[in-house]
PDB file of C-alpha atoms in Angstrom:
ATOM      1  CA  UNK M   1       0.000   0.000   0.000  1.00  0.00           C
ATOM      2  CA  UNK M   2       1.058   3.062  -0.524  1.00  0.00           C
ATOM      3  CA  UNK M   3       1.142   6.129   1.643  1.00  0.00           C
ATOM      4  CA  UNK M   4       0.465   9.804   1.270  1.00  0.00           C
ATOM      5  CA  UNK M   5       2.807  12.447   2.999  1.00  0.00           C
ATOM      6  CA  UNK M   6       1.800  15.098   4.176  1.00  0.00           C
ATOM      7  CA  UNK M   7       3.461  18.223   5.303  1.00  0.00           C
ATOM      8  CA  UNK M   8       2.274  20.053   8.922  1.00  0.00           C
ATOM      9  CA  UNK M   9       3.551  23.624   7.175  1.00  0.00           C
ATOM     10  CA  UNK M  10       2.645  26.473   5.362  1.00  0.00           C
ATOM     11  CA  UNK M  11       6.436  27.119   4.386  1.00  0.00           C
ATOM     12  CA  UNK M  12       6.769  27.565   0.829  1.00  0.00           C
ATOM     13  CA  UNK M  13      10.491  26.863   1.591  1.00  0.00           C
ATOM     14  CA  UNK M  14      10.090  23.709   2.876  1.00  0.00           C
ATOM     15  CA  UNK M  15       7.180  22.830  -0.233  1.00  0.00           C
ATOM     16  CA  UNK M  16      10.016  23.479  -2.341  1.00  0.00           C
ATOM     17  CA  UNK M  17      12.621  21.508  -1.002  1.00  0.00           C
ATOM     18  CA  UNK M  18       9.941  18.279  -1.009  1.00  0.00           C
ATOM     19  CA  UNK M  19       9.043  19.184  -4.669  1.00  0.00           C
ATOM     20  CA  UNK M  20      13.011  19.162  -5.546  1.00  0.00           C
ATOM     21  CA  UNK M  21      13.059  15.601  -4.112  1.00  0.00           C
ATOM     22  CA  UNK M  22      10.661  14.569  -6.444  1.00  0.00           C
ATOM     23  CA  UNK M  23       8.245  13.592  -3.654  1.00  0.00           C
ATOM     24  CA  UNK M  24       4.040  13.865  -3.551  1.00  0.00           C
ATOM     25  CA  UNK M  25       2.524  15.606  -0.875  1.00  0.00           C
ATOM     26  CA  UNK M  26      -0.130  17.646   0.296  1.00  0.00           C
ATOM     27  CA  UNK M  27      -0.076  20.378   2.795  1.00  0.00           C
ATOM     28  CA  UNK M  28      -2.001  20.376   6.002  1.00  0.00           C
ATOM     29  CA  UNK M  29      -0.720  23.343   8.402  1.00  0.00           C
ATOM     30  CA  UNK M  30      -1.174  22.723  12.107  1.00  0.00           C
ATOM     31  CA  UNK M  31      -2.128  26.049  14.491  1.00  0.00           C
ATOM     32  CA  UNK M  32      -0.355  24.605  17.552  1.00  0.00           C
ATOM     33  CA  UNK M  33       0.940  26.547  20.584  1.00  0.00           C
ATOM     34  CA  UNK M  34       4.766  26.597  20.007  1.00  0.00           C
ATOM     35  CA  UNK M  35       7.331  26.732  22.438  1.00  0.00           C
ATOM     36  CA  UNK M  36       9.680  30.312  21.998  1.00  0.00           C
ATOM     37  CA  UNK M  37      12.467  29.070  25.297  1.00  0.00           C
ATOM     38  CA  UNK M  38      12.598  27.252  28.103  1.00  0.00           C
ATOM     39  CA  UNK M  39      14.427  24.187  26.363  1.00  0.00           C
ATOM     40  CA  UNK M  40      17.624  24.017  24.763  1.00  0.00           C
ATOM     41  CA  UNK M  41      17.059  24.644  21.285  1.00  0.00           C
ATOM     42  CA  UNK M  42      17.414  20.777  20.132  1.00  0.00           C
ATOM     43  CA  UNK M  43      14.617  19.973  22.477  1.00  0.00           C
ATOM     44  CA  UNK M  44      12.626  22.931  21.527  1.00  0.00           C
ATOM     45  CA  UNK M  45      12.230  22.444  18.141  1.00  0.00           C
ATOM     46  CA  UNK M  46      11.566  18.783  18.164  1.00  0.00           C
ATOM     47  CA  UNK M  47       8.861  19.493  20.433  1.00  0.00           C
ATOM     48  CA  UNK M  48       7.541  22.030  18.278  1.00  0.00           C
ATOM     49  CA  UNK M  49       7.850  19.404  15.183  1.00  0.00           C
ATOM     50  CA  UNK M  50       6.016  16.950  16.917  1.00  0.00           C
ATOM     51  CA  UNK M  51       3.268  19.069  18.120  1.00  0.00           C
ATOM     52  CA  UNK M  52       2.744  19.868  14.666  1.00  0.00           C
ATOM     53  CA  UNK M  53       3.467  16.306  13.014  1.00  0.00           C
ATOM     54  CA  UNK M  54       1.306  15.038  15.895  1.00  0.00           C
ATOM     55  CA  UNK M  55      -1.653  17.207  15.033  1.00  0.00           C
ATOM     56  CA  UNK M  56      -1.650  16.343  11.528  1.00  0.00           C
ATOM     57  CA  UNK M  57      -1.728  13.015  12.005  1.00  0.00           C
ATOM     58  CA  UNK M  58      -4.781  13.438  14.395  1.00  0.00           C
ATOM     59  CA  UNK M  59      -7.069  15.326  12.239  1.00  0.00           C
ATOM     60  CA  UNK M  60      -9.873  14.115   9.894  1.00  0.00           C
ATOM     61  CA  UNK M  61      -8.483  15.667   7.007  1.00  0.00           C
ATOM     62  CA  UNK M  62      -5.578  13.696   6.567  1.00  0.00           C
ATOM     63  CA  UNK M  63      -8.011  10.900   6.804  1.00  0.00           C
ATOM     64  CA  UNK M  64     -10.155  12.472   3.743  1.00  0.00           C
ATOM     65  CA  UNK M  65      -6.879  13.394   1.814  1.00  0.00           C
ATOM     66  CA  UNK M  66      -5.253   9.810   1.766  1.00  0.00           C
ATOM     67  CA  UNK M  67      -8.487   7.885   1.997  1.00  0.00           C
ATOM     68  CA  UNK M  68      -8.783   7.583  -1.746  1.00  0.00           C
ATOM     69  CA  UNK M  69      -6.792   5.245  -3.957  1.00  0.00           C
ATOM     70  CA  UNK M  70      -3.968   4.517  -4.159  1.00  0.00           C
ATOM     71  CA  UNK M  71      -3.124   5.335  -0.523  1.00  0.00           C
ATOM     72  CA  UNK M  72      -6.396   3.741   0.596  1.00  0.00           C
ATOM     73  CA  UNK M  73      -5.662   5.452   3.948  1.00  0.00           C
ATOM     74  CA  UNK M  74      -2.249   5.577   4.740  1.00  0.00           C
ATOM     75  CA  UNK M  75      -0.382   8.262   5.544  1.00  0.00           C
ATOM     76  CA  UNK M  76       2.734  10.004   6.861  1.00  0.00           C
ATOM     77  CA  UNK M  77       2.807  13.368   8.199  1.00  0.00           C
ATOM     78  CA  UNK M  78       5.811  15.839   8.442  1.00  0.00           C
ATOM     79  CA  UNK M  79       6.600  18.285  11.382  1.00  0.00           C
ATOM     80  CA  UNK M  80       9.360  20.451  11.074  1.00  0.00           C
ATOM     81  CA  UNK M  81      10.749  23.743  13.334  1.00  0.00           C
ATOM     82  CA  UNK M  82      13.589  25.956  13.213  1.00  0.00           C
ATOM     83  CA  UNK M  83      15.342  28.426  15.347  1.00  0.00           C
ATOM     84  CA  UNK M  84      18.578  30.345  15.350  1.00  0.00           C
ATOM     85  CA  UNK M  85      20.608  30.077  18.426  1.00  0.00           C
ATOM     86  CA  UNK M  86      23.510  32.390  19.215  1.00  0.00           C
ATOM     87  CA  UNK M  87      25.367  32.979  22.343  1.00  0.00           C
ATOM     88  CA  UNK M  88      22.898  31.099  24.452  1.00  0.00           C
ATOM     89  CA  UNK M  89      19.866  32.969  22.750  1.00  0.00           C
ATOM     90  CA  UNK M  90      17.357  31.259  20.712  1.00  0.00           C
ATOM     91  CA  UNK M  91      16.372  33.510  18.519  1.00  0.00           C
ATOM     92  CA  UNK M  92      12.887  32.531  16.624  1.00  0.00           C
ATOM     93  CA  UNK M  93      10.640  34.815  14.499  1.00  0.00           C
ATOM     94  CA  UNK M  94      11.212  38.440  14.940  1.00  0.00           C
ATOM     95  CA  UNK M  95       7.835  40.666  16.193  1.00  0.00           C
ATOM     96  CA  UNK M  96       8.055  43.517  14.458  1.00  0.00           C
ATOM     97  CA  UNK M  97      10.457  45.853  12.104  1.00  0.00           C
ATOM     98  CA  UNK M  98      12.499  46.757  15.034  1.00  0.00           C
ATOM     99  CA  UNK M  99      12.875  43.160  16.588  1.00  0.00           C
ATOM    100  CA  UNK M 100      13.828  42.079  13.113  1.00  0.00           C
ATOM    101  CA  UNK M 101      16.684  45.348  12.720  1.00  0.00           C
ATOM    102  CA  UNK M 102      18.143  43.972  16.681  1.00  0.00           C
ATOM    103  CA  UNK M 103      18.200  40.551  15.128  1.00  0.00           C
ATOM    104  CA  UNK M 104      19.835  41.003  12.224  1.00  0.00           C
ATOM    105  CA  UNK M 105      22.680  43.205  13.694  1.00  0.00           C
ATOM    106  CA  UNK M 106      23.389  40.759  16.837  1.00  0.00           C
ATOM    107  CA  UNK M 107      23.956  38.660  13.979  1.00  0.00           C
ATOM    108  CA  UNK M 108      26.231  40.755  11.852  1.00  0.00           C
ATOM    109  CA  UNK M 109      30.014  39.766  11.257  1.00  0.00           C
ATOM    110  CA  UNK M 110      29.219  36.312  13.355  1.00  0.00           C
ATOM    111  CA  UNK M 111      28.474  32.998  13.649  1.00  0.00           C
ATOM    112  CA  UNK M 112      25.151  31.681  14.450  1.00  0.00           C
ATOM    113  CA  UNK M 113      23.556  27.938  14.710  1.00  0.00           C
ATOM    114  CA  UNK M 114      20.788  26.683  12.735  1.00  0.00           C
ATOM    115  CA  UNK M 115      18.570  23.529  14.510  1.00  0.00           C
ATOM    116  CA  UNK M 116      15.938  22.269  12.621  1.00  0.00           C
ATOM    117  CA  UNK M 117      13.771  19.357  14.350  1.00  0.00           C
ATOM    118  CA  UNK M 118      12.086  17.113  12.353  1.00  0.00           C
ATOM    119  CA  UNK M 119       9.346  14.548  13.871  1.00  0.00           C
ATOM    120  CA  UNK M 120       7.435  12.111  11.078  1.00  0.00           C
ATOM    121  CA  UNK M 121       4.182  10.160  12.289  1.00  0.00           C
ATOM    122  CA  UNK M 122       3.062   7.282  10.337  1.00  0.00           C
ATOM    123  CA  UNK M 123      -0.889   7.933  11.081  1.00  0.00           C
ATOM    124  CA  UNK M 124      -2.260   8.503  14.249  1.00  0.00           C
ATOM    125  CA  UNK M 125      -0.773   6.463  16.894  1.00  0.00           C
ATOM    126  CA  UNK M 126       1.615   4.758  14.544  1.00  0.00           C
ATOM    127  CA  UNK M 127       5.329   4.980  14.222  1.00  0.00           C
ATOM    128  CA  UNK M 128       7.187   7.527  14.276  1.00  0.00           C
ATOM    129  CA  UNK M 129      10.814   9.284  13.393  1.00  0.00           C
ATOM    130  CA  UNK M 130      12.405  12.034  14.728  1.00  0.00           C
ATOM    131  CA  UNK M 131      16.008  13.977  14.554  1.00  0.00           C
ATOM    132  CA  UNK M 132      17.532  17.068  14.721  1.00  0.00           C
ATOM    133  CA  UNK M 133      19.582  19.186  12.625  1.00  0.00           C
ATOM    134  CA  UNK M 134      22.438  21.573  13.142  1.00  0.00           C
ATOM    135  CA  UNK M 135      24.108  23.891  10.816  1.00  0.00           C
ATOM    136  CA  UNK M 136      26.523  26.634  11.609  1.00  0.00           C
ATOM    137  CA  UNK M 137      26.242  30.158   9.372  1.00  0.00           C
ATOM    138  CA  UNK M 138      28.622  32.731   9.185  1.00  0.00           C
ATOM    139  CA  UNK M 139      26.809  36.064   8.906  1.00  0.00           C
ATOM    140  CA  UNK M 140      28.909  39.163   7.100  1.00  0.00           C
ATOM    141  CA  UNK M 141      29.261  42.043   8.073  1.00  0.00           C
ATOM    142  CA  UNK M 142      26.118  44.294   7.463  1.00  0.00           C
ATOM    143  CA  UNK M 143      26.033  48.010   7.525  1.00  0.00           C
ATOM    144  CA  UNK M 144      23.125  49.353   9.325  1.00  0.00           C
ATOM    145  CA  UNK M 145      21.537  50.918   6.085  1.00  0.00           C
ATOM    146  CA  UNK M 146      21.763  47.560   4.626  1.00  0.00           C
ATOM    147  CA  UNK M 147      20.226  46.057   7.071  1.00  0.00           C
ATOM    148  CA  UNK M 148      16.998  48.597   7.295  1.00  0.00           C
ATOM    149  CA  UNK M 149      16.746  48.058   3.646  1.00  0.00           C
ATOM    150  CA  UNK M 150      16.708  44.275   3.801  1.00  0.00           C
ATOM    151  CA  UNK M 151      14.295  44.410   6.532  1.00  0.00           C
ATOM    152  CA  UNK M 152      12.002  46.656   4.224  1.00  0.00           C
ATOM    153  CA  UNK M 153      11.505  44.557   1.679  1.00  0.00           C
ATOM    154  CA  UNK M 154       9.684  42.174   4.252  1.00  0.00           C
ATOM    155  CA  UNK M 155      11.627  39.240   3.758  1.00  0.00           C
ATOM    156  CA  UNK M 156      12.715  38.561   7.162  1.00  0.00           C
ATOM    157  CA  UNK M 157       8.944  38.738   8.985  1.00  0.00           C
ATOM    158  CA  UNK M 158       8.338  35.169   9.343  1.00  0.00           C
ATOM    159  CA  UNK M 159      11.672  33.940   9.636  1.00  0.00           C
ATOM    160  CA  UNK M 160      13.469  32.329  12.583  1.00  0.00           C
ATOM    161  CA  UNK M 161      16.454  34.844  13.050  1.00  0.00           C
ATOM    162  CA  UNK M 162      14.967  37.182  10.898  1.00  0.00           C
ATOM    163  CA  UNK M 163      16.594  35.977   7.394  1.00  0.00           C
ATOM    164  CA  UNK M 164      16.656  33.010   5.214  1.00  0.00           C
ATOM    165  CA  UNK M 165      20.174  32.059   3.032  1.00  0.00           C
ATOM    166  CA  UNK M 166      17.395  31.747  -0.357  1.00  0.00           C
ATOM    167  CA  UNK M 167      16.451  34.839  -1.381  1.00  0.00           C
ATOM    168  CA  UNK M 168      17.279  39.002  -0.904  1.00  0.00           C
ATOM    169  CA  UNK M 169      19.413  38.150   2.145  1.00  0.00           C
ATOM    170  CA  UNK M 170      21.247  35.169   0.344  1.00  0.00           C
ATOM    171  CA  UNK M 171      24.715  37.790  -0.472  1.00  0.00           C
ATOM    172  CA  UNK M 172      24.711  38.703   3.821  1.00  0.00           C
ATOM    173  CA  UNK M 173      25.658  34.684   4.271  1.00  0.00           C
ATOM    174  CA  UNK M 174      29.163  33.952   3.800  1.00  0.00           C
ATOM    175  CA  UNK M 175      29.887  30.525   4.549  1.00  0.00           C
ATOM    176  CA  UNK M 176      27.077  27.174   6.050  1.00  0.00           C
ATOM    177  CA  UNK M 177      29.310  24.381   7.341  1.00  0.00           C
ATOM    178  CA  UNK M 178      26.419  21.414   7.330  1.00  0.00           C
ATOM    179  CA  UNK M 179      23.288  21.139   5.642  1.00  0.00           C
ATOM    180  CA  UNK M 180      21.866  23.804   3.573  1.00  0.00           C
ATOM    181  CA  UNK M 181      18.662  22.511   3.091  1.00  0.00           C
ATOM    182  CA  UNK M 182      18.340  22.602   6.871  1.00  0.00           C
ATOM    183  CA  UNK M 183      19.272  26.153   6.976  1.00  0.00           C
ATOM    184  CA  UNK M 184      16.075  26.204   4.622  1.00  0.00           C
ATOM    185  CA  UNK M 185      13.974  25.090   6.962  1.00  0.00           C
ATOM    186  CA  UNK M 186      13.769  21.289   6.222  1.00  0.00           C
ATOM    187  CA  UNK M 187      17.119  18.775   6.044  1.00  0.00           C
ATOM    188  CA  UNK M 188      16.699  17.283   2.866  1.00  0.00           C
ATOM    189  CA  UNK M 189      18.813  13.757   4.202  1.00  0.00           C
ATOM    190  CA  UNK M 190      17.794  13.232   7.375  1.00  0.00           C
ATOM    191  CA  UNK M 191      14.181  13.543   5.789  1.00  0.00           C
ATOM    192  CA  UNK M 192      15.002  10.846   3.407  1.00  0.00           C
ATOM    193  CA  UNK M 193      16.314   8.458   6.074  1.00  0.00           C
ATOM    194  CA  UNK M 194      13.545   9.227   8.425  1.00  0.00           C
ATOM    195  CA  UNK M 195      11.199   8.008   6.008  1.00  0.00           C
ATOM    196  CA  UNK M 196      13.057   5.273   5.073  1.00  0.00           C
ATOM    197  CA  UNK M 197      13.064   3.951   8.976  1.00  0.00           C
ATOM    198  CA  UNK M 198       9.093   3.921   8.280  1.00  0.00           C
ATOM    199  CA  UNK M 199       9.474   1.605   5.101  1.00  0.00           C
ATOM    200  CA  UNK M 200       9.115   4.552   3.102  1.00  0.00           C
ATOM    201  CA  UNK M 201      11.343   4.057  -0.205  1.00  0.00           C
ATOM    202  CA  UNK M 202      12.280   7.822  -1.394  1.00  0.00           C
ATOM    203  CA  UNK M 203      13.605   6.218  -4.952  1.00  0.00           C
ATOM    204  CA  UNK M 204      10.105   4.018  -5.598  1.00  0.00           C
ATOM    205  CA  UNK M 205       7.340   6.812  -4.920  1.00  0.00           C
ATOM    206  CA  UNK M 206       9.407   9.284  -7.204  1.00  0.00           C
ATOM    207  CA  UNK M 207       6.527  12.200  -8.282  1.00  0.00           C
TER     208      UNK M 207
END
């Protein structure tokens, strides 16, 4: 049988990165509570993932999506969270223009980490996969007119640390030691061996 995946986000981002795997999805967004601190930031965004894989899984509409052939009602469902941490901060989406201008120019001329937690249910109750991600980015320097401009264009509302490395703000990033697709917002291998652990064959269910 096969299954249907389906992804707990609204980030195009992270649509795109499944569409460049060649997978076949549907979106399902989850409104959960997520956590901002408290946790280290491994343990905060895989909670945050699994609220949202967890909810997915749970709801009626992934029923109605993969109850018709083939998937005759199988289904996996994709959480995935990311935050910035630097200097014992995590740093998530900013609030406003202001937050987003503080953000951006604590992270100016350093390095900053990237965690992205990724939980995977295989329907409600089933199975289920989980990891997280780290990538380290070195920021360059940014004048502060640059960085009022950037923030103007509206790119960084949205964004954990107030930027993503795809896009307006891609020539500020000057070096990603791991992943980039996790810097994205989803890790593009561990997602392919996390569904593999659930008997899910990347290669054979090519879109």
């Amino acid at each position: 049988m096969r299954r249907l995946l389906i992804l707990a986000s609204a980030s195009p981002r992270r649509a795109e990165i499944m569409q460049a795997m060649g997978l076949r999805f549907a979106t399902l967004p989850q409104d959960v509570a997520e956590l901002e601190s408290g946790a280290p930031p491994a343990a905060l965004t895989l909670a945050n993932a699994r609220a949202k894989a967890e909810a997915a899984a749970g709801s009626a509409e992934a029923a109605r999506l993969a109850g018709d052939p083939p998937y005759g009602g199988g289904f996996i469902t994709i959480g995935a969270d990311t935050v910035v941490h630097k200097g014992g901060e995590v740093i998530g989406k900013p609030a406003d223009g202001a937050d987003a201008v503080r953000i951006l120019s604590a992270l100016s001329g350093g390095v900053c980490e990237v965690y992205t937690g990724l939980w995977l249910c295989a329907g409600p109750g089933g199975p289920h996969a989980e990891g997280c991600e780290v990538s380290r980015v070195r920021v360059g320097r940014m004048a502060p007119a640059s960085i009022e401009a950037y923030v103007r264009t509206g790119e960084p509302f949205g964004k954990s640390g107030a930027f993503t490395v795809f896009g307006k703000g891609s020539p500020f990033f000057d070096e990603i030691d791991g992943s980039y697709t996790n810097v994205m917002g989803l890790p593009a291998g561990m997602l392919y061996r996390s569904l593999a652990s659930l008997g899910y064959g990347v290669e054979g269910n090519w879109a």
